[in-house]
């Protein structure tokens, strides 16, 4: 393909004043009909379209995005990529996704800056160590990697962590070496460009306002840019799942909650790995630009606003300066929020719906960035074949009725506890 | 009751004396912006009405203990009867048996003499100290009103005794941390820990 | 004091500095002087310094660009040392003090010879987003090991502190009827009006001195200077009961009238003058019914080549350095203006004797300024001078070149609308573009908000005062006399000029992130048409200044490049904080040791004095074990404690258990609904073990509850779940069964509790309570006695967690320490041994009792073998959902006991259970996992464990293998058996 | 955010622990009768979850310990009132978004103090 990215191309364009770069994606008018419509131009929608085209040869596809591509959670998350889950239902899926991350830049011809700088999950008690041991073992049994670190290991790997914290002394940590972070925007843009080049129409400022169902089968959607017919429709709208689901009359087990994230001023390298703290529900890493990117748990109340409030901000900072005391003087530059589709067990749903031809990809809570390639891989398979691949067999919509929940935290059926 | 076996819940840092900034008063003597007091061994009983029995319970308390809890709202609190929730109150200075007798089968009465600690603070800088942890607006807090609120991430009950005098009721196991915090935060103004009356 | 150091750019008079107090400070180890009232920027400029730092991406030499918080370029590090150093301070905002030490940042080698400047030479190959397009040659490892480290080292500005912050911070709850953000003349005027109307008014201003632009603009109010008039307003506000906080930035607007503000209390003081007990900064969480935004406006620049050279700055900055600090930023300055405002600074500079040229981009302007050479219809095209400006080229109606040492750009004003749209979802709108003013104005304000002064788009001082009055009127302010204003400043909306024609790669918009006019064009060319895409692709506006001087130019250029109106492009989203806030300030006291309060047992001091090592458990500090002389490790201590308990007598502190006192005629019914088993038949004076489910049918918590009287129960919960159980009980009582005649209260802190366990526990109890009959008949298993100890209530329970004959005694916490000591004395004859959580754990695992390790929120009653606890006669919380299909799946893992085959091998907690040691070990072959381990069980003389496995019943007596891959693939051979290793028939506890 | 606790008056949100949407009434316990699965599924899991006025459970955990139902807009976060949970399912549910005369709102709670 002519419009490839790479070192030599950059050099050549530099010499001729960068006049040769083409748009990263087209800006097409919606067609009257597509084989598949994906609602939501976030990470999952875009990767689904990409893999529909790449893996399944389905290219008559439109991604409908109500705002700008990548403006949802994919563009506002703390970018942690890992597969350190406990339950089979999750590890099988997230490990597949992590494997896709490892080859993603080359596959897309777009540098998504996936950086396997490892994640360390710090624990503060013997029982937490046992729980993390079990998790590490489970990961390895499912093909992922895990290392158990003792205190000295933490001192060595993450010297700024206050191992001797008198309040929550650090006993050790579970490390996943292959985990890390990636550049959020690049992921959305890389998939978008990849899908576009395979013929997918990416349609921005196009909000789906209705889902047309005839005789139990989906036949198309209504949008603010007119109706569009489709044989199959996939929903990947993250925090807006309930609102879009309602367009098709689907009762869904989802609550929307806000999660805040923070970035500090850019600094020279300070933290190498991604670190998460059991006691404080707090995680922190440093981006390639030098900003410390960090966050913790939900504000807790139901929300569709992409912003949170001060109590959570204070809580996050308290955890930050307690566990990594050197950051106390570092200044917070910007804070924002994203709307999470919280499921009652904290795990995602990728499944068919009772409506034929309508497929659901939801419930990512605050863990769906790492899922971006895996989700597209599996969701596109589900849409193309009408049956799930083995990575998502447990991510069923009916599991709350049957009780086969995938409850990583053991927190029970309360959406905001996950 | 053998009083000699009672031990203060506050740790070694709660020792009478002056802490923090020393301001000099008009007469040249050292002056603290805050004075703090804790009296161990205080009798304290929590009462709570059964559903629908709030008014009846308050009538019974009025009769049996001569305490007028008014409508049972925080604003109707008394220095020795502090509302801590709907139809719920902390009584000080009464022993459990007397309270039980008064409340009868209208509600619950439990001894909290050991369960809650009362710290009293007073002084010109108390508003400054309170601003560091109490999320309540003193301007909208009349003297004589209690407020169930939080302090250091801990649930607590406050009572405003006077313009600058407040009682803090807090769970015993937290009291030592709270006392340490109080001394540290009051240091900016200077704090004097008083010796309780014998 | 050092001899006077030269300040060549300082004028003989003028400014709000105290010339009687010279201050000495350093920049990059060189010593300079300034005066009290100076900022670091003004003092360095006065001393003739032009070069302050290096930009983020291309490492271009940079000077001071502004005189305020919008500064993108002159960022410095203050202090040295791994803990002390504090990067990225904006030089115009740093107040000078004696002994201030500052350092430039982001260069390798000296500031003047930065090796990284190579980036600038190859900048044409590093356009916006270049990193997305390359660095994949060699795959993931090449990126991670080679390219990315280079990028990371180059990125970032300051050097971070690498040790704990030595300062402390306070959080302050602050209240006001009305918050006024900004203490310029407009804000102060509105504040005074409201204060006089009886409102409690709080004015916050982020500068060290209130007065805003009036401090330097030179206009007069009733003949007074702006500074004097500002002081007068402050005095009047305070006299009317208002408060004025300088050095306090309102950084964010939150829901419900909550505002975040940061007050800097110490940084401006010389180190010796800082007060030890006062916080470095105070974070105010302000609650106000109303807010007045009086945040002023921020000037913007124009894109042209070299507009980032040291010596190029905003016109308002040049004016402020002159007016506030008596510093003339150039002897031969050039003003480049798009509006009338540029004339005032030109005139003011000319009045100091400078040789001033003014380039007015407008051909039709008629304005003149005294002593100023004016070229009309002309714009700057290129500024020259790598380390300091020396020449500027211009073009337009005429072209040419000027020798100059300062170029002041007046590109127009952007009202500081940031805060007005922090909660933008509230009114669903962003700042609105006013095409006449060429500025974004605040969105429609809600009833509790008003705007005052130049933030509304008002241009002149008189207009600002009019808007101040209007803002006050909205909130019922009192009428004030308007001062007669002698405007020093001509004002007009600017000509539309975001970048001069032909501006390209070296024409900067975002000076810190080096985003250029050309980058914006490239973004548009590559399809990044949304303003948010453009921002992210070029990083324009994402630096420490958040684009205060650059965003509007960038989006206007994007509009032009994509053929849209500016209003259609819109702004990016304004987010808190307005200016960056140290993370420690939010934390206040809640840091490290004080992250959360500790909970102390009444016998904490005793335990500490007696060798206890503590562990955190639900905020409590609980003894893990008590070390005795000669013991090598915790296991030795714990095993000694376990043996002593099984053989003789152990004592442990159980004060941390949750305790709930439940009273009322429906108390038994209430318990019946909460617990899976029945409670109505429990006799008075008896305890019962109970299991609670969550509403989703999984096990929630367990504990014993005793019936003290017909309508009086005493419940215990686990330490970890105490708060959750209490909240759950309150929820179901209040939301589902509000009429149930029951009331309850947490008495966790009221009671201290100890357990006496072991064959001699009865003897010990008898010694403590000689008047009681504690024989097996007098006090059978699960019996409860209420009595007194030294006149204090004491509750005795015959219950056992250890599996031994055991009792728990609760006395009021106030006397618990004394009671504990007495128990120690009474038990001395049987060598009473205090035991901690580790021994407790061994004891309960031997007995097969479950705790949090087993009850992890995912197990059913069946899984832990507690089906027998379920009453079929009644409904209870969780019953319905526990009948879901998955709960009766034969594949569910169930609890089992494991015993290590080899005496010297430890089972590993979290290990995975297989039935073969040869593998394959994968998730399809695994049977289950280990939840709790006793590293050594004296009972079995080896390690034992509790585990959950599939088909548990089939494996009793069989050899299994515990595999832990994270322990170097350790494989431990074990034998499975019933989890009730010790005394399965319960003879000990009942005997 | 400020929450108008019917007992305590206007209080900062950090004193409260939110539990989620209060949309379906909690099914009654059924004595010996077979519990009703679908009703529980509806109560525990399924949500309307509107971007609009809504009702949510909050626990005034660091305060008077009442469970209350807060009337709040999930998009704007505007709080229009609160009801004691004990009363919420008893009476006719207040219309979403309507200022509830019985409960203190941002304005009236203050007067109550
Ligand atoms: C602060 C924060 C931190 C996080 N941290 C992490 C992390 O560290 N690691 C991790 O793995 N995950 C993290 N997550 C979660 C992760 O970001 C999300 O789970 C994931 O991005 C969701 O998938 P998505 O990218 O498809 O969603 P989105 O990017 O939100 O995409 C959904 C898209 O659907 C569009 N849409 C909605 N309704 C309609 C409609 N009617 N018509 C058309 N389009 C519509 C939206 O505009 C949006 O663009 C975090 C999330 C947040 C907010
Ligand atoms: N031509 C113009 O558009 C223009 C521009 C600037 C100033 N002025 C002149 O300024 C004067 C009145 O202006 P004004 O009072 O509106 O503005 P101002 O600039 O004088 O004052 C605004 C004040 O708000 C403070 N501030 C801004 N954001 C803040 C925040 N988040 N927290 C705390 N403080 C904050 C600033 O420090 C400043 O002191 C008039 O004389 C007017 O002529 C005019
Ligand atoms: C990983 C990550 C790093 C970020 N780094 C910066 C940064 O350095 N500077 C900045 O201004 N914003 C940064 N942001 C925040 C974005 O500017 C923006 O706030 C966020 O994507 C949410 O979008 P919104 O604020 O437009 O709603 C970062 C965001 C993410 C997810
Ligand atoms: Zn309350």
PDB file of C-alpha atoms and ligand atoms in Angstrom, chain B residues 86 148, chain D residues 5-9 11 15-16 60 63-66 68 84, ligand 4:
ATOM      1  CA  UNK B  86     -33.196   9.705  63.861  1.00  0.00           C
ATOM      2  CA  UNK B 148     -23.633  13.501  63.206  1.00  0.00           C
TER       3      UNK B 148
ATOM      4  CA  UNK D   5     -30.187  14.113  54.330  1.00  0.00           C
ATOM      5  CA  UNK D   6     -33.748  14.295  55.615  1.00  0.00           C
ATOM      6  CA  UNK D   7     -32.443  13.964  59.155  1.00  0.00           C
ATOM      7  CA  UNK D   8     -29.218  15.976  59.096  1.00  0.00           C
ATOM      8  CA  UNK D   9     -29.732  18.564  56.401  1.00  0.00           C
ATOM      9  CA  UNK D  11     -24.179  17.371  53.849  1.00  0.00           C
ATOM     10  CA  UNK D  15     -20.323  11.352  54.297  1.00  0.00           C
ATOM     11  CA  UNK D  16     -22.452   8.999  52.221  1.00  0.00           C
ATOM     12  CA  UNK D  60     -25.391   8.304  55.517  1.00  0.00           C
ATOM     13  CA  UNK D  63     -23.484  10.682  59.772  1.00  0.00           C
ATOM     14  CA  UNK D  64     -26.846   9.617  61.131  1.00  0.00           C
ATOM     15  CA  UNK D  65     -26.678   6.199  59.434  1.00  0.00           C
ATOM     16  CA  UNK D  66     -29.952   6.574  57.618  1.00  0.00           C
ATOM     17  CA  UNK D  68     -31.978   7.435  52.012  1.00  0.00           C
ATOM     18  CA  UNK D  84     -35.815   8.214  53.887  1.00  0.00           C
TER      19      UNK D  84
HETATM   20 ZN1  LIG E   4     -28.100  11.980  58.026  1.00  0.00          ZN
END
